[in-house]
Coordinates of C-alpha atoms in Angstrom, one line a residue:
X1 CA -32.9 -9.9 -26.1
X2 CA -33.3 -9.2 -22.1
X3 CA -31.3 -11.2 -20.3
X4 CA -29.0 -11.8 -23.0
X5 CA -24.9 -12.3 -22.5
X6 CA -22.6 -11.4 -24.8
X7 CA -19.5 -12.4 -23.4
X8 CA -15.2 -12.7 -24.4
X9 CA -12.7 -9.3 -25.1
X10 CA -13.1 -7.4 -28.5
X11 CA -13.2 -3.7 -29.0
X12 CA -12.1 -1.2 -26.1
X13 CA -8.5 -1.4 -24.2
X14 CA -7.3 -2.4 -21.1
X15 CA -4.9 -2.5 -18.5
X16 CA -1.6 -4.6 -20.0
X17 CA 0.3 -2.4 -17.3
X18 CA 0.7 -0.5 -14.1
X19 CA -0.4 2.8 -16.1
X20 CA -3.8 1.0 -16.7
X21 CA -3.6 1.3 -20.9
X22 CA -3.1 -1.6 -23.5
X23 CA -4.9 -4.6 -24.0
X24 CA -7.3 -6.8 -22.4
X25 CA -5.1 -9.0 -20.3
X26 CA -5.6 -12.6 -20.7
X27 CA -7.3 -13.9 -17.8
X28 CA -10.2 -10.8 -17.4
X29 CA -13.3 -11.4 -17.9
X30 CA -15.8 -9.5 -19.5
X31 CA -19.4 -9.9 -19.7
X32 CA -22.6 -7.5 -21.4
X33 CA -25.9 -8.2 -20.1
X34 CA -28.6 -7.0 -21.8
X35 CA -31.7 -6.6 -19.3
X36 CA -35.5 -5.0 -20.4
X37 CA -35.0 -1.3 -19.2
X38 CA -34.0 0.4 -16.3
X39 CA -36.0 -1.2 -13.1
X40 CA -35.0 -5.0 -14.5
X41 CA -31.4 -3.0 -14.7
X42 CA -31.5 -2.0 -10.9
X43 CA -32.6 -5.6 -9.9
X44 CA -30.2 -7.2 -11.9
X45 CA -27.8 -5.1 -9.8
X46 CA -29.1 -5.3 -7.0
X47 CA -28.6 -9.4 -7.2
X48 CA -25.0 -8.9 -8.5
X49 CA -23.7 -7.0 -5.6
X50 CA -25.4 -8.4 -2.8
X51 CA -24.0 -12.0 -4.4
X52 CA -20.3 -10.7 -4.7
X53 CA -20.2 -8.7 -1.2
X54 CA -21.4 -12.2 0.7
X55 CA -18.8 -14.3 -1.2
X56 CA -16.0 -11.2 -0.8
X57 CA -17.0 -11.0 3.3
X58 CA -16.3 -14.7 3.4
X59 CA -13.3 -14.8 2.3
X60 CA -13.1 -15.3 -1.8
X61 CA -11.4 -14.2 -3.9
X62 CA -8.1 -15.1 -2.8
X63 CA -5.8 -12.6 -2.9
X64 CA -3.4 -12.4 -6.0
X65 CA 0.3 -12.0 -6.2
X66 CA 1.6 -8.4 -5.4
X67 CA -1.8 -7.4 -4.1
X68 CA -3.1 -7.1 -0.5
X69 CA -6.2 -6.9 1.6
X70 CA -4.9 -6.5 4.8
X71 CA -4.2 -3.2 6.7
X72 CA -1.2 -2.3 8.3
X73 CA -0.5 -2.5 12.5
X74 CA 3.3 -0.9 12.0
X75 CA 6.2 -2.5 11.5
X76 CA 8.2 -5.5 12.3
X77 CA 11.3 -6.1 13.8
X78 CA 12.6 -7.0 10.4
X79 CA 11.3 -3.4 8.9
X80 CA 8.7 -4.0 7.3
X81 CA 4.9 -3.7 7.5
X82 CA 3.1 -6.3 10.0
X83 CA -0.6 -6.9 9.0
X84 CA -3.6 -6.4 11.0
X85 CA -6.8 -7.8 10.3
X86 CA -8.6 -4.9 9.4
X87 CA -9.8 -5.5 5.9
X88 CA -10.0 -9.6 6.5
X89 CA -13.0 -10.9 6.9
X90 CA -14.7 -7.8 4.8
X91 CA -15.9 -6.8 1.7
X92 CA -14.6 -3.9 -0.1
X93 CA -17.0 -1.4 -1.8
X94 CA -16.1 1.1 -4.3
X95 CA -19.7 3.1 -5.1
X96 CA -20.2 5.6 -8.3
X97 CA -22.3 8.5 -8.7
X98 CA -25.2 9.1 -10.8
X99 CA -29.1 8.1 -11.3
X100 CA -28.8 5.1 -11.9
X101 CA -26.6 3.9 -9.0
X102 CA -28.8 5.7 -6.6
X103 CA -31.7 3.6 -7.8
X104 CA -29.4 0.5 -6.9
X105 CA -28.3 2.3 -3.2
X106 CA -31.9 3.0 -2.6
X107 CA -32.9 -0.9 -3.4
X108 CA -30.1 -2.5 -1.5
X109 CA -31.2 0.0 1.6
X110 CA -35.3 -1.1 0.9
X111 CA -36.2 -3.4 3.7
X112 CA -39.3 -4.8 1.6
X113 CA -36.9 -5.7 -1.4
X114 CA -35.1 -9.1 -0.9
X115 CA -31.6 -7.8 -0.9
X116 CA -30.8 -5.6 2.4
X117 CA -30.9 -8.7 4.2
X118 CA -28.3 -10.4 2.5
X119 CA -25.5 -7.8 3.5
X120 CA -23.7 -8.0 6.3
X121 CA -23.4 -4.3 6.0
X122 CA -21.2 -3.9 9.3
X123 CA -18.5 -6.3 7.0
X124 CA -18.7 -3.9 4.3
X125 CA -16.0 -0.7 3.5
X126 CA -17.2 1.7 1.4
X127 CA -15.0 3.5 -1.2
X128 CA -15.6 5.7 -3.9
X129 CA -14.5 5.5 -7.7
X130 CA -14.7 9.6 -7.9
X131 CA -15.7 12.9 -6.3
X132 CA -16.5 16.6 -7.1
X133 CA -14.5 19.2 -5.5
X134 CA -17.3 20.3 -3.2
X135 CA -18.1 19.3 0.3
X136 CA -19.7 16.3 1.7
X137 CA -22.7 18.1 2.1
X138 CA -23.4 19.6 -1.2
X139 CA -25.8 18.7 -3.3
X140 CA -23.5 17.4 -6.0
X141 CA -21.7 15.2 -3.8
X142 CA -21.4 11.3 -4.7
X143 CA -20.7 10.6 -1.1
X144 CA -23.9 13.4 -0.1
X145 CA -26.1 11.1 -2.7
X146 CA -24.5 7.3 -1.8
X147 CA -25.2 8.6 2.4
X148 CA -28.9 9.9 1.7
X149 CA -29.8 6.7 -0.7
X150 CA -28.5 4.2 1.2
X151 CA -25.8 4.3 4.1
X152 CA -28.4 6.4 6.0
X153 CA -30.8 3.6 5.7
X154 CA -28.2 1.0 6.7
X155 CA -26.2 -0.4 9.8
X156 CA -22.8 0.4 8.0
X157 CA -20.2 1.6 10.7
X158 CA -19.5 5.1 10.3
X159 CA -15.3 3.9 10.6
X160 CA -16.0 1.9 6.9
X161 CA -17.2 4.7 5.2
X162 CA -14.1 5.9 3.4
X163 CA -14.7 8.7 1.6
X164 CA -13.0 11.4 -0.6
X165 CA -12.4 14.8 1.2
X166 CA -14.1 16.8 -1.4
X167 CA -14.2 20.0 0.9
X168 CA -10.5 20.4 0.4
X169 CA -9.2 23.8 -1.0
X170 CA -7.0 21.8 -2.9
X171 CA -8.2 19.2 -5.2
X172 CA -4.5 17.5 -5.3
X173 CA -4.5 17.5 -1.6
X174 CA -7.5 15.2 -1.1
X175 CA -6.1 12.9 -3.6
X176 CA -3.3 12.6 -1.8
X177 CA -5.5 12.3 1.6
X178 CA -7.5 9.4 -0.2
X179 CA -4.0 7.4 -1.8
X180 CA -2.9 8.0 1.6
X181 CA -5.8 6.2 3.2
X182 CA -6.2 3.2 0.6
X183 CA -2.2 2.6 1.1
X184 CA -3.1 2.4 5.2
X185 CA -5.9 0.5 4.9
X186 CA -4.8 -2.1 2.2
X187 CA -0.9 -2.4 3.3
X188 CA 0.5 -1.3 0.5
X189 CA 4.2 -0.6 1.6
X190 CA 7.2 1.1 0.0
X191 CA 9.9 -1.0 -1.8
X192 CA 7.7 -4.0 -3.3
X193 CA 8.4 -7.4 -2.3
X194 CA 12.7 -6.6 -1.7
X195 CA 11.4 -4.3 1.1
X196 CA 13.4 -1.5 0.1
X197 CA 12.2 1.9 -0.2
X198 CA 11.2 5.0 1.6
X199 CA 7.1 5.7 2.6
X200 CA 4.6 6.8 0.5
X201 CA 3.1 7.3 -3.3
X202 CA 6.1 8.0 -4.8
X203 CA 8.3 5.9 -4.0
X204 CA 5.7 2.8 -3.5
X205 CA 4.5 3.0 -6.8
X206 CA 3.9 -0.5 -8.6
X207 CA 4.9 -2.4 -5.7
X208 CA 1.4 -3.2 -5.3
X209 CA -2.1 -2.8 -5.5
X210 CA -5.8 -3.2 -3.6
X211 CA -7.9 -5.7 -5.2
X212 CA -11.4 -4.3 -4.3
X213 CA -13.9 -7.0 -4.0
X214 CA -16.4 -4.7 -6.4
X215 CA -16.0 -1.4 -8.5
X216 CA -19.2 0.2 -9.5
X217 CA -19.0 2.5 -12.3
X218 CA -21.3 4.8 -15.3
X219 CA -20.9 5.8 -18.7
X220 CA -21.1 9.6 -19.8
X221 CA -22.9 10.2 -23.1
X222 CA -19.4 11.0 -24.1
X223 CA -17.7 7.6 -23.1
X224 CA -15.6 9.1 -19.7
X225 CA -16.3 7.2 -16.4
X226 CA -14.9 7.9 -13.3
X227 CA -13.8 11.0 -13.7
X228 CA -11.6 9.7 -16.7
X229 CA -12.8 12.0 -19.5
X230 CA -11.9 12.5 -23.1
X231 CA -8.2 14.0 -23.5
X232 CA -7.5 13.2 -19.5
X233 CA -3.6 13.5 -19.0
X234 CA -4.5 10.3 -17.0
X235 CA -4.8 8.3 -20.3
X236 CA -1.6 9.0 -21.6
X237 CA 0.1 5.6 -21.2
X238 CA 2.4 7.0 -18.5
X239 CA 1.9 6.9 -14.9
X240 CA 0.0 10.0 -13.3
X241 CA 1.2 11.7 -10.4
X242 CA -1.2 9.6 -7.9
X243 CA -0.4 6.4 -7.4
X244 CA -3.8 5.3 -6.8
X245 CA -5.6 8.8 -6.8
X246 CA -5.4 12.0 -8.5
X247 CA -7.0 15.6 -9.2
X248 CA -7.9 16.6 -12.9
X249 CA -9.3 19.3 -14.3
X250 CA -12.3 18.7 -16.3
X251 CA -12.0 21.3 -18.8
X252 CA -16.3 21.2 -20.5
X253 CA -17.3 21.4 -16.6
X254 CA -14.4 23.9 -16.0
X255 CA -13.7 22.4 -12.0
X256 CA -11.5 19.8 -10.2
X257 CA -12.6 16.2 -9.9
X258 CA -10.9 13.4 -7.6
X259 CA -10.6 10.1 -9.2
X260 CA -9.4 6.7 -8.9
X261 CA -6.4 6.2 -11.5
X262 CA -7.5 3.0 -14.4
X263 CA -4.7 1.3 -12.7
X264 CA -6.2 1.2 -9.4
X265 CA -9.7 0.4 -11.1
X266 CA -8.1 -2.1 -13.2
X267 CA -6.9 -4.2 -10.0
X268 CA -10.3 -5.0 -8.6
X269 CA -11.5 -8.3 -7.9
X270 CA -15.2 -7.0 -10.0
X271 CA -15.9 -4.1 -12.0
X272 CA -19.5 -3.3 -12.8
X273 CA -20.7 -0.9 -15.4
X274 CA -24.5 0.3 -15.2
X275 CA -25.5 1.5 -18.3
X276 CA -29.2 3.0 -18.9
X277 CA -31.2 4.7 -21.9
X278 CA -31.3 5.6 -25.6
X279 CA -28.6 8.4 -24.7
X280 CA -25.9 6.3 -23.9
X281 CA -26.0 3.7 -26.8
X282 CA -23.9 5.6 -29.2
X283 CA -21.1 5.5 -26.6
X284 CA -22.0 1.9 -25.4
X285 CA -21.4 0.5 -29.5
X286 CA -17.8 2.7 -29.5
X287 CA -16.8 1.7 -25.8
X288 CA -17.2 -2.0 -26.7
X289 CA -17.4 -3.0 -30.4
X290 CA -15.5 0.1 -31.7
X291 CA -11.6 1.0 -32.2
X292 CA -9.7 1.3 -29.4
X293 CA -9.5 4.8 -28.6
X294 CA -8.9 5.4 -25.1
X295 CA -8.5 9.3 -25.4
X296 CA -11.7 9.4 -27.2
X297 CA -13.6 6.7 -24.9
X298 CA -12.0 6.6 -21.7
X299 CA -14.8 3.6 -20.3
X300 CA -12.1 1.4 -22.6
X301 CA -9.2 1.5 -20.1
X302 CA -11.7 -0.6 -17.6
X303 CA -10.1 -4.4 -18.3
X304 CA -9.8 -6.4 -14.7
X305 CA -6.3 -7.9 -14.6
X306 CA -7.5 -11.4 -13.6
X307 CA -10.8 -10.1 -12.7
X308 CA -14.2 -10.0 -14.1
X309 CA -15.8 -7.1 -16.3
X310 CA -19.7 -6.9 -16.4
X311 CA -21.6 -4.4 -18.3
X312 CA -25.3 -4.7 -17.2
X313 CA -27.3 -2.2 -19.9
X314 CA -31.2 -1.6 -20.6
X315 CA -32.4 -2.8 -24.2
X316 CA -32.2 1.3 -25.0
X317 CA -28.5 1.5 -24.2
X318 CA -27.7 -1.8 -26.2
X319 CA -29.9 -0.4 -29.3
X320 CA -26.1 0.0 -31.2
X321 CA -24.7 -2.7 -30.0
X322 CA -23.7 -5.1 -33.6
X323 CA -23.6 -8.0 -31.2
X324 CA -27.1 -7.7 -29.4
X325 CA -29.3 -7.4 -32.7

C-alpha cells in the first residue's frame, strides 16, 4: 500500500465560491498518497515542497485570472495600483503548525539531508495558515516552532518572514494587520478589474485573490484544520468578516485563534495536507470518503480552485480509508 495514489474528487466539499463552501471545482486536483509511517511521510514532504518552491521561484504557475502575485509600488496616473516586483521571481510559503510539520521544517533546515540545498531560501516568503493568540515567543507559537525548526537554521531574509501578530490584545486586530499585509504584498486592490472602489477589506472583497505557490496544512482528530473547527461561524456559506483573515473563538480551547479564511486557502496554487498516526484515521475516512459535512469536518472546505490537493498520510492514518484497503 506505501506509495499508493488514490487520486480524482469524491467525498468532502470545496470551494464553488468566494465564501470557500460547495463543491469540488472542476479543474482541482486532488491526490492521497499513502506512504509507510511517519519518517517516509516527512521525506515524501520534504521532496514535494522543495520540488514546488524551485518550480514557483522560477516562475510557474502562471498566474490565473483575477489573481495576483505582484506587490503594489502606489498608484498610477490612471488611479489605480502600479506593480512592483516584489513577489516576482519568489515563491510563496504558507507553513502550519504541529509535530508533524516541524519534523518537515527541521529536514528542509538539515544540511546532511538532500533537500536544504535545493531552496533558494532568500526567494522564499513565508506565511502562515494560522496562529494562537499569544506572542511570538511563546511556547505555543506556530511562528515560535516554524523559527526554532527551521528559519533559524536557514538564510531566509528576515523582510520574507510574514508572520501573524499573535501578541495583539486583540485577536480581530491582528487579523486585520495580516489581511492588511497579504493585500500590500499580493496587490490586491479595491474595486476589481472596473477600478472602482474605496481601500481596503471591505470594500475589496472578491475582486481578487493570492494564489500562494504552497499551503501546508494538518488534520485535528476532530476534522478542523487551520483554525477552521467544528461549528466555525467561518463555514457558514456566507462571507466572514476578513476578507482573507479573521479571529474566532475556539470554544473546546476557550481562546482566540487567527486564521486564514477557506477562501483564501482555496486560491492557492498547492495545498498539502500531512496527515500522521492511528488517531487521525477516523477523521481521514469522514474528511475524504464520507458525507459532505463541512460543519462537522471542516478539512472538507480545502478544494484548490484550479489547483492541486495532495494528502500525504502514514499507512496508520489511511487504516479507514475504503479506497486504500
Amino acid at each position: 500500500m506505501e506509495g499508493q495514489r488514490l487520486s480524482g474528487g469524491g467525498g468532502g466539499g470545496g470551494a464553488g465560491a468566494p465564501g470557500g463552501i460547495g463543491a469540488l471545482v472542476p479543474g482541482g486536483r486532488r491526490e492521497v498518497r499513502v506512504v509507510a509511517d511517519a519518517e517516509e511521510l516527512t521525506r515524501a514532504a520534504a521532496e514535494e515542497v522543495a520540488a514546488t518552491l524551485a518550480k514557483a521561484a522560477a516562475g510557474f504557475p502562471s498566474d490565473k485570472p483575477g489573481v495576483s502575485r505582484l506587490a503594489t509600488s502606489g498608484r498610477g496616473s490612471d488611479g489605480r495600483q502600479s506593480r512592483h516586483s516584489f513577489l516576482v521571481g519568489a515563491a510563496t510559503f504558507v507553513l502550519s503548525g504541529g509535530s508533524t510539520p516541524r519534523a518537515l521544517y527541521r529536514l528542509l533546515a538539515d544540511p546532511n539531508a538532500p533537500w536544504r540545498g535545493r531552496i533558494d531560501w532568500p526567494a522564499v516568503h513565508f506565511f502562515w495558515g494560522d496562529e494562537r493568540h499569544v506572542p511570538p515567543d511563546h511556547p505555543d507559537s506556530n511562528f515560535r516552532m516554524a523559527r526554532e525548526a527551521m528559519l533559524d537554521h536557514v538564510p531566509a531574509p528576515a523582510a520574507h518572514v510574514h508572520r501573524i501578530a499573535g501578541e495583539e490584545p486583540d485577536a480581530a486586530r491582528a487579523a486585520e494587520r495580516y489581511e492588511r499585509e497579504l493585500i500590500d504584498l499580493f496587490a490586491l486592490w479595491a474595486g476589481g478589474d472596473d477600478g472602482e472602489g474605496g481601500e481596503g477589506a471591505a470594500s475589496a472583497a472578491g475582486s481578487g485573490w493570492p494564489r500562494f505557490d504552497l499551503v501546508l496544512l494538518g488534520l485535528g482528530e476532530e476534522g478542523h484544520t487551520a483554525s477552521l473547527f467544528p461549528g466555525s461561524p467561518l463555514l457558514a456559506g456566507t462571507r466572514p468578516p476578513g476578507w482573507l483573515a479573521a479571529a474566532v473563538w475556539v470554544e473546546k480551547l476557550a481562546t482566540w485563534r487567527i486564521t486564514l479564511t477557506a477562501a483564501a486557502i482555496n486560491h492557492a496554487a498547492n495545498v498539502i495536507f500531512l496527515v500522521s498516526g492511528a488517531a487521525k484515521a477516523p477523521a481521514l475516512a469522514a474528511v475524504l470518503e464520507g458525507e459532505p459535512q463541512p460543519q462537522l469536518y471542516p478539512a472538507q472546505v480545502v478544494a484548490p480552485i484550479q489547483g492541486r490537493l495532495l494528502w500525504l498520510v502514514d499507512r496508520a492514518a489511511a487504516a479507514q480509508l475504503r479506497s486504500s484497503a
